PDB file of C-alpha atoms in Angstrom:
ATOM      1  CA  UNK A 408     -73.524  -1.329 -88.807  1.00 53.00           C
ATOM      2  CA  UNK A 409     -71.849  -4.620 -89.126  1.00 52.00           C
ATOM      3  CA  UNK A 410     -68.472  -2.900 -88.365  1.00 51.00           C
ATOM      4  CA  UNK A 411     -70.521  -1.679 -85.082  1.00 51.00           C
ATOM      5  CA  UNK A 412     -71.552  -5.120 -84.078  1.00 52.00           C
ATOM      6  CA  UNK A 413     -68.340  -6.745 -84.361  1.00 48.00           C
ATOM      7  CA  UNK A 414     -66.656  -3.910 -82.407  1.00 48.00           C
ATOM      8  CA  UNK A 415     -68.417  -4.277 -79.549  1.00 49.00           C
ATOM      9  CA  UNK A 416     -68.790  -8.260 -79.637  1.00 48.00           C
ATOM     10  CA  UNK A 417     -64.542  -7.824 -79.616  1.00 46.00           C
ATOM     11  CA  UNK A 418     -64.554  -5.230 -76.558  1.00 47.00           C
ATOM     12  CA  UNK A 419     -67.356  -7.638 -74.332  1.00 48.00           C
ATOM     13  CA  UNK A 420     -64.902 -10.571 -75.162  1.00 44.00           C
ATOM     14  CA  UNK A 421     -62.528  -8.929 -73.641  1.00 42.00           C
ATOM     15  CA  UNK A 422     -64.354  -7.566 -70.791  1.00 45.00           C
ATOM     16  CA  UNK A 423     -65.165 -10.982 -70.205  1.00 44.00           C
ATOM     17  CA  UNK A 424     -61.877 -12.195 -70.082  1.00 42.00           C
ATOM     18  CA  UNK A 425     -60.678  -9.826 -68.117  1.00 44.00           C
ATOM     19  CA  UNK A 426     -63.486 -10.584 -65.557  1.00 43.00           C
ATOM     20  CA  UNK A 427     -62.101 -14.501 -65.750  1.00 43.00           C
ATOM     21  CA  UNK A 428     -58.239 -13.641 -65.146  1.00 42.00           C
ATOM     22  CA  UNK A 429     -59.829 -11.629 -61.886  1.00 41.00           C
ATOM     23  CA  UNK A 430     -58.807 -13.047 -58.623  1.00 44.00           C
ATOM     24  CA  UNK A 431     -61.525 -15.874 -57.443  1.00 47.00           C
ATOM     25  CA  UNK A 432     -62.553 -15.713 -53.710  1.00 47.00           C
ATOM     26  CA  UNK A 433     -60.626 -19.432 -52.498  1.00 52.00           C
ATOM     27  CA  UNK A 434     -60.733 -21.470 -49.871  1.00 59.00           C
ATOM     28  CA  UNK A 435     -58.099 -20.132 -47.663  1.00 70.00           C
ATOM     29  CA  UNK A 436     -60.225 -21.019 -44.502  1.00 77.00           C
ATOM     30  CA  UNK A 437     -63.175 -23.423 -44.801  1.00 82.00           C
ATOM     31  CA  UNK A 438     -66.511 -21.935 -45.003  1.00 78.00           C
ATOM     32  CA  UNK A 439     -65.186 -17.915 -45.705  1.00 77.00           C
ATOM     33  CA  UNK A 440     -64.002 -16.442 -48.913  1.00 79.00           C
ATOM     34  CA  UNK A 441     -60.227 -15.151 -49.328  1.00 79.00           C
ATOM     35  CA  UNK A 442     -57.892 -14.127 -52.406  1.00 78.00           C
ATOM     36  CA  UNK A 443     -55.318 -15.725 -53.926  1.00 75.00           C
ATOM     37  CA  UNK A 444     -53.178 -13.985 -50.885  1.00 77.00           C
ATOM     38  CA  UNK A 445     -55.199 -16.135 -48.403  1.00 75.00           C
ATOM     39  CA  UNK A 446     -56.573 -12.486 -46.805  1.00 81.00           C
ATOM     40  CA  UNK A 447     -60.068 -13.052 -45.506  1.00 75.00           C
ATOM     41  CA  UNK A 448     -62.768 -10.944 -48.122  1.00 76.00           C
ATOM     42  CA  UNK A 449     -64.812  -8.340 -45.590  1.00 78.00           C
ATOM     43  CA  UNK A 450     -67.807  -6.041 -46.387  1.00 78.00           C
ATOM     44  CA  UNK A 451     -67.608  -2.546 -46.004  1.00 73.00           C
ATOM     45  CA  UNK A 452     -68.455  -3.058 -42.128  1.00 74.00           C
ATOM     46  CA  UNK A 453     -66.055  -5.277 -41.813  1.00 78.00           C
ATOM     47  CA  UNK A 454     -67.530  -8.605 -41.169  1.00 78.00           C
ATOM     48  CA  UNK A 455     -66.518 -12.042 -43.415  1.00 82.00           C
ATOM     49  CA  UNK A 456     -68.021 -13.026 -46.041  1.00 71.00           C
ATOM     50  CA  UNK A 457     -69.372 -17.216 -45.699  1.00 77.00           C
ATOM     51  CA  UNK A 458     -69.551 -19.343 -48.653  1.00 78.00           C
ATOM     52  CA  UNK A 459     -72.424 -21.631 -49.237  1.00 74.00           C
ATOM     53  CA  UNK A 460     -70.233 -24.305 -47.597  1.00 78.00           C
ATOM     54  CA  UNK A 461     -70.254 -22.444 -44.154  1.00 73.00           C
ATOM     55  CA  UNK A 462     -71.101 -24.393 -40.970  1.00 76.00           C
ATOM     56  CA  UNK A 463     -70.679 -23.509 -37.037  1.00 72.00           C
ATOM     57  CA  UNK A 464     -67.659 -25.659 -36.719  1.00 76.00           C
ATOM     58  CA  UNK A 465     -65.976 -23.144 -39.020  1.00 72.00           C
ATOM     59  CA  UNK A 466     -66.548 -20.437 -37.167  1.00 76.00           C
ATOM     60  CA  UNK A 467     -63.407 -18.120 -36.795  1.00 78.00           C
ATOM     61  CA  UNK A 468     -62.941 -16.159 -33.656  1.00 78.00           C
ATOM     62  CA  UNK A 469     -61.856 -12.926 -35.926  1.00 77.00           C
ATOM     63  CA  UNK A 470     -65.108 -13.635 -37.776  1.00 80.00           C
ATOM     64  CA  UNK A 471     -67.963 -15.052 -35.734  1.00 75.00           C
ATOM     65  CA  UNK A 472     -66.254 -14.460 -31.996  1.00 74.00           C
ATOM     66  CA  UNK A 473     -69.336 -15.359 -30.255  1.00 69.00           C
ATOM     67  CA  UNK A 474     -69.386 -18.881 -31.946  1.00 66.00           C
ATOM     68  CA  UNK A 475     -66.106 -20.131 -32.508  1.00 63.00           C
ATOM     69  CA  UNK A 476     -65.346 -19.692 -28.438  1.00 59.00           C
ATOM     70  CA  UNK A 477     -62.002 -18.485 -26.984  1.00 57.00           C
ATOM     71  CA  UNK A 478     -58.708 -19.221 -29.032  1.00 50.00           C
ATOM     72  CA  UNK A 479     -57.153 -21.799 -28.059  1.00 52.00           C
ATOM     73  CA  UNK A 480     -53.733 -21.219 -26.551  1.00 51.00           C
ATOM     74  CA  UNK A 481     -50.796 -24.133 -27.437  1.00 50.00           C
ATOM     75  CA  UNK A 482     -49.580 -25.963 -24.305  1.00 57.00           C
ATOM     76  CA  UNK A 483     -45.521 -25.145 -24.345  1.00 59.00           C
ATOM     77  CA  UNK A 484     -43.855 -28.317 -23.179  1.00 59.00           C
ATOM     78  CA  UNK A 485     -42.005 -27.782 -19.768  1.00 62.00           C
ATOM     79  CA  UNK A 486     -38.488 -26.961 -20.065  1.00 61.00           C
ATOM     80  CA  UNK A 487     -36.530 -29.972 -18.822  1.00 55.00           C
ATOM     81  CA  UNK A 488     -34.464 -29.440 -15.603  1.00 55.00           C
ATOM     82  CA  UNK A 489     -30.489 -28.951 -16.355  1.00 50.00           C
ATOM     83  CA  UNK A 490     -28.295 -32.240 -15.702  1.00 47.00           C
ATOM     84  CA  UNK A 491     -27.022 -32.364 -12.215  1.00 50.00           C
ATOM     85  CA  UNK A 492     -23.098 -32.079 -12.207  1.00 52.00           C
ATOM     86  CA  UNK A 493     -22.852 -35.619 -10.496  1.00 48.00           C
ATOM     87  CA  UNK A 494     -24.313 -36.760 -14.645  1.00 48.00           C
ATOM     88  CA  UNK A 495     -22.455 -33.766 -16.512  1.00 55.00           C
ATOM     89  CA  UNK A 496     -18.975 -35.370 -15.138  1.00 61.00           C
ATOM     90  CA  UNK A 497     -17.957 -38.327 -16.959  1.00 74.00           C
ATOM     91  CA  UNK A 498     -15.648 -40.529 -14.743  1.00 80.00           C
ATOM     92  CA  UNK A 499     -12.078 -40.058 -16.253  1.00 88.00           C
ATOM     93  CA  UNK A 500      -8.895 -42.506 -15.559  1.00 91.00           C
ATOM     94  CA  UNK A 501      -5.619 -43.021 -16.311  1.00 93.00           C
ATOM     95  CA  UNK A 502      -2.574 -45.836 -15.840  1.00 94.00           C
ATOM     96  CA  UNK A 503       0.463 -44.937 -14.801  1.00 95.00           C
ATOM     97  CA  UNK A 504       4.035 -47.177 -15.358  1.00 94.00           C
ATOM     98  CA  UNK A 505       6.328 -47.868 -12.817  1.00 95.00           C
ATOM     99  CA  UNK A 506      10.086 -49.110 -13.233  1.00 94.00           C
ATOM    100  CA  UNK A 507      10.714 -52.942 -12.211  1.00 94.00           C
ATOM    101  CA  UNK A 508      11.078 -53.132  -8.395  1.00 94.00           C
ATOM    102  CA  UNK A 509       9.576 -49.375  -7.968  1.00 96.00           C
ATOM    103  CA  UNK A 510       7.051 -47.424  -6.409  1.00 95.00           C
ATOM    104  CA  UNK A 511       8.396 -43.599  -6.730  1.00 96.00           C
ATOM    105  CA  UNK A 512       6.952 -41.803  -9.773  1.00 94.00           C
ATOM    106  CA  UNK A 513       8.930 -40.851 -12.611  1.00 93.00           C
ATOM    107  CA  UNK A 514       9.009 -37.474 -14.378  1.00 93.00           C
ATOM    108  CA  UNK A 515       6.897 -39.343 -17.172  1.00 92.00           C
ATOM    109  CA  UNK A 516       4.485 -40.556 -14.293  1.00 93.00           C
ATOM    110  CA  UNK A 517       4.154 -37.126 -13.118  1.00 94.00           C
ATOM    111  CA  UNK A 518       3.599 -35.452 -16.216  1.00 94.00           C
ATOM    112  CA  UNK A 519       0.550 -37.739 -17.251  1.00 93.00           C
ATOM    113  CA  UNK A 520      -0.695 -36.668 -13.595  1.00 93.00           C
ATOM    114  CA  UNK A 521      -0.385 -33.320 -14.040  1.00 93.00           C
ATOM    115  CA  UNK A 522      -1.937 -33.245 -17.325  1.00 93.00           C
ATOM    116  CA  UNK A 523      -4.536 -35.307 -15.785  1.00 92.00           C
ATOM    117  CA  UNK A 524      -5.273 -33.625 -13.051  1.00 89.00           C
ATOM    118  CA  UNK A 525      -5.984 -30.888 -15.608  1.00 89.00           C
ATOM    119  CA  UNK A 526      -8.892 -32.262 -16.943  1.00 87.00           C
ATOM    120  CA  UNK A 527     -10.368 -32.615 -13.897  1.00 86.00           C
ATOM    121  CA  UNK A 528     -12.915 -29.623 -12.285  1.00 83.00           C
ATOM    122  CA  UNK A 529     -10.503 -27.423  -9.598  1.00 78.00           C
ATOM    123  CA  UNK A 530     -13.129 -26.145  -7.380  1.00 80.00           C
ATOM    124  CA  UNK A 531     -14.825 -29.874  -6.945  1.00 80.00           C
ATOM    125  CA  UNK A 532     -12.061 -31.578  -6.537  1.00 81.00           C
ATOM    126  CA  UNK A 533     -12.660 -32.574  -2.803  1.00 83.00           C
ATOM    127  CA  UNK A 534     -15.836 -33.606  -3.999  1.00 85.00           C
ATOM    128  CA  UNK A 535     -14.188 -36.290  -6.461  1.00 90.00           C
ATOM    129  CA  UNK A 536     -13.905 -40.185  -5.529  1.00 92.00           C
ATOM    130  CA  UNK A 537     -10.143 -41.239  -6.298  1.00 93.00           C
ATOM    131  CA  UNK A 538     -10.260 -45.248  -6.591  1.00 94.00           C
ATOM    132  CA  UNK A 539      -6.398 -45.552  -6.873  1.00 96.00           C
ATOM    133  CA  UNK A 540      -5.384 -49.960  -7.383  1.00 96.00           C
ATOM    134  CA  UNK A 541      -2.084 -50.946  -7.405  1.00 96.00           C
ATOM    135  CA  UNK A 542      -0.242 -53.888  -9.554  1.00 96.00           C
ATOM    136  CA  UNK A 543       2.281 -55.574  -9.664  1.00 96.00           C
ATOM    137  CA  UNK A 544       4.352 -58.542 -12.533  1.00 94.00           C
ATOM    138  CA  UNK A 545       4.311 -61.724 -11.676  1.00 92.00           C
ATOM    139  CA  UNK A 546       8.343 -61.979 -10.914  1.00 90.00           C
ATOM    140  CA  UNK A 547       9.174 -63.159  -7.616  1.00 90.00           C
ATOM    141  CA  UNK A 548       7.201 -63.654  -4.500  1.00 94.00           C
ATOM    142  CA  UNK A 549       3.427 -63.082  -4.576  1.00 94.00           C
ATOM    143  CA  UNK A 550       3.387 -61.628  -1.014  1.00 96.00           C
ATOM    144  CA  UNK A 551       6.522 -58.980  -1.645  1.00 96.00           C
ATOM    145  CA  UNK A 552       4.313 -57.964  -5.138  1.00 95.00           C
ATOM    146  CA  UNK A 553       1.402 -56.773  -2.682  1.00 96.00           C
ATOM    147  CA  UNK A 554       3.352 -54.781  -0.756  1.00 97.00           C
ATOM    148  CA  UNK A 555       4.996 -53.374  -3.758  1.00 97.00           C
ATOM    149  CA  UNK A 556       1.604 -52.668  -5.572  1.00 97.00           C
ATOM    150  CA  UNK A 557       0.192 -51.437  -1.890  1.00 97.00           C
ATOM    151  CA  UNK A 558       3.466 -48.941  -2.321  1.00 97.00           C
ATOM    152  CA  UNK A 559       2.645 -47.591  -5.484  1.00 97.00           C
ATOM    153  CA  UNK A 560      -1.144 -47.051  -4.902  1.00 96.00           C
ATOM    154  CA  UNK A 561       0.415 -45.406  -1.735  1.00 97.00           C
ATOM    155  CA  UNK A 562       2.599 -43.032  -3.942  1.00 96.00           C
ATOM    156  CA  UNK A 563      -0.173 -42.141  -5.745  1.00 96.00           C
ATOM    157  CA  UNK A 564      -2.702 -41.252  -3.160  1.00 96.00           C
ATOM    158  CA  UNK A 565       0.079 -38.957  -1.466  1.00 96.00           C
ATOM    159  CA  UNK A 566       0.455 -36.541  -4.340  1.00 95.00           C
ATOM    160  CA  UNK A 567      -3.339 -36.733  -4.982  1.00 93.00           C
ATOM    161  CA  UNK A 568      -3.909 -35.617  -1.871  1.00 92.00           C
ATOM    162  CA  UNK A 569      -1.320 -33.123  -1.644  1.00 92.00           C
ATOM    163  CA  UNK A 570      -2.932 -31.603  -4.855  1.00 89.00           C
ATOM    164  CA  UNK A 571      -6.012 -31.020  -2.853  1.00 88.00           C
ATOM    165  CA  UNK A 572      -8.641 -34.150  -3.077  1.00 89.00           C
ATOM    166  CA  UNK A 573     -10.115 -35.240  -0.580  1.00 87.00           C
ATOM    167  CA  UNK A 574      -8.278 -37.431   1.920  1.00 88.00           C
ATOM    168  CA  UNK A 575     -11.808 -39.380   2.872  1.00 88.00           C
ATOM    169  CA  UNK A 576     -12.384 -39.389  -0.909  1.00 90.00           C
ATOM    170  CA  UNK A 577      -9.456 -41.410  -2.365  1.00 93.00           C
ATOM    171  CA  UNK A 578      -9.761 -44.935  -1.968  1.00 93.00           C
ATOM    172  CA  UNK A 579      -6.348 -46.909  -2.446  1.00 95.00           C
ATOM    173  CA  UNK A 580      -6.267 -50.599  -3.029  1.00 96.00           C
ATOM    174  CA  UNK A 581      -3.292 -53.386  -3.274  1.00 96.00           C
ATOM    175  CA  UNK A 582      -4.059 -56.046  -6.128  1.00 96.00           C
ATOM    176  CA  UNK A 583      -0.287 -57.346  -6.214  1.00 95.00           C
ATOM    177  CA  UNK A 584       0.077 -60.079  -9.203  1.00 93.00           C
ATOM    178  CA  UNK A 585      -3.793 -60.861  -8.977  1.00 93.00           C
ATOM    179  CA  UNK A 586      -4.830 -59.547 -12.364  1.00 89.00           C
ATOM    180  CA  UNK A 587      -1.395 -60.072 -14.480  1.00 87.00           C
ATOM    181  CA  UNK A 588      -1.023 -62.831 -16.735  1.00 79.00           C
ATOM    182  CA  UNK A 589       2.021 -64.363 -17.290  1.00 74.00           C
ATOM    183  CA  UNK A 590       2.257 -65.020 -21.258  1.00 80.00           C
ATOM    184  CA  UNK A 591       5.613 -64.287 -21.835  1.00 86.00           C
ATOM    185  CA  UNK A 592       7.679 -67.344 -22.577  1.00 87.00           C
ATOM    186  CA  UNK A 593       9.716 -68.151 -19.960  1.00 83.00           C
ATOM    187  CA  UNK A 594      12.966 -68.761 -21.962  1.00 88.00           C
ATOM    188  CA  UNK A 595      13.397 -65.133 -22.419  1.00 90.00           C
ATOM    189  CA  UNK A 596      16.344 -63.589 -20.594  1.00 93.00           C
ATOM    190  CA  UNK A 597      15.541 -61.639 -17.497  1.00 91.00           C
ATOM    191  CA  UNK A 598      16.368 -58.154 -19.226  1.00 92.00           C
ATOM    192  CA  UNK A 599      13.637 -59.137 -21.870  1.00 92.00           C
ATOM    193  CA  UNK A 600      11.044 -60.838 -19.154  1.00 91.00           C
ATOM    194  CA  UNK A 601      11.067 -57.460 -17.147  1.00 91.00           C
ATOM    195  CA  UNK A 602      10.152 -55.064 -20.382  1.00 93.00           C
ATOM    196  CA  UNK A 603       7.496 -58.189 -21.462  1.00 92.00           C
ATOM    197  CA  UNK A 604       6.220 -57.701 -18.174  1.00 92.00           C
ATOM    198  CA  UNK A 605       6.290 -54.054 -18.194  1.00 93.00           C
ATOM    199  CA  UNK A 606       2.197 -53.539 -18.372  1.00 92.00           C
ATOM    200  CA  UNK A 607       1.176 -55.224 -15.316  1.00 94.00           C
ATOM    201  CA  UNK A 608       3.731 -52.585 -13.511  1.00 94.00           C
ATOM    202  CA  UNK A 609       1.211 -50.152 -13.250  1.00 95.00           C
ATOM    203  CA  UNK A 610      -1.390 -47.828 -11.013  1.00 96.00           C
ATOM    204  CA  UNK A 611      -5.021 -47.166 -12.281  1.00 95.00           C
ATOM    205  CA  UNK A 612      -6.696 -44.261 -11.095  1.00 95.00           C
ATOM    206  CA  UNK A 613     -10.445 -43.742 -11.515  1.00 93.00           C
ATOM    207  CA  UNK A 614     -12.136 -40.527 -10.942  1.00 92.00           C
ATOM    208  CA  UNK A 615     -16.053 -40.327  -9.994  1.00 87.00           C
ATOM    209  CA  UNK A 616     -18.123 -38.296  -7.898  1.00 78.00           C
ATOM    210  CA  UNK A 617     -18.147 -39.256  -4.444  1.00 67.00           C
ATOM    211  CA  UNK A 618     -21.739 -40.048  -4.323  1.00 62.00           C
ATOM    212  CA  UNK A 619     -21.019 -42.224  -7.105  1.00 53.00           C
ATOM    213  CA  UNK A 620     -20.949 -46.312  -6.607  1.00 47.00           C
TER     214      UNK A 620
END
């Protein structure tokens, strides 16, 4: 009898703890009972079972439709509009040497403008601003340096425009000896004084869009 007792004390021990290791309803969504999956628990019609914590503000449209209102549907922020081509085209430029005395450009010169010119969008080219400045060194007469720098800038703008920008859109300008400083000493012999003076022999071109200031 006592071997009957203490069998079936062992087998409701563990009935009972298989009852505790069973999945708990949890609170998966405030107010309703789930399982451990987070699945809503439903009666055999279908409807959600509340907890004792339940209150109208937990109503869930799949559950209680008539009190929890429409669903709410996320605003999507608007796209925002594609950069104009005038901001997707950085302005580009490029300096170009030129020989003591010169304004033709060399096969060096040339190169760099082909090569730059490259970079550059074919089919808008017309629609590119060209600011083209000329420079000249410092050596001998400030007025003959203008028209030397207003030669080169003139170079320039000729194969530009042969290349196909727009005449009205390249904008040449003569700065002569205006912007070169003359720091080298002027002991050195004239050979050495030309090559010291060498980067203020020069043409900078700029490239914007012609709406561009």
């Amino acid at each position: 009898m006592r071997n009957k007792q203490k069998t079936l004390a062992a087998i409701t021990a563990l009935l009972l703890a298989g009852c505790a290791g069973a999945d708990k309803p949890t609170d998966h969504f405030p107010g309703y009972a789930s399982d451990r999956q987070g699945q809503l628990l439903r009666d055999r019609d279908g409807h959600c079972w509340r907890n004792a914590d339940w209150r109208v503000d937990h109503a869930l449209p799949d559950c209680d439709p008539s009190l929890a209102g429409p669903p709410q549907i996320a605003e999507t922020a608007p796209e925002p509009e594609p950069a104009s081509e005038s901001h997707a085209f950085q302005p580009l430029s490029i300096t170009l040497p030129f020989a003591s005395g010169q304004y033709q450009l060399d096969s060096n010169a040339l190169s760099a403008l082909e090569n730059f010119l490259a970079q550059l969008p074919a089919k808008k080219l017309p629609q590119l601003l060209f600011r083209v400045e000329g420079h000249a060194d410092p050596m001998g007469r400030a007025e003959d340096n203008r028209r030397l720098s207003t030669r080169r800038a003139q170079t320039v703008s000729d194969w530009l425009r042969e290349r196909g920008a727009n005449d009205t859109a390249i904008a040449p300008s003569a700065l002569g000896e205006s912007q070169a400083d003359n720091n080298c000493p002027t002991s050195l012999p004239r050979a050495e004084k030309i090559a010291c003076l060498a980067p203020y022999r020069r043409v900078l071109v700029t490239v914007s869009w012609a709406n561009e200031k």
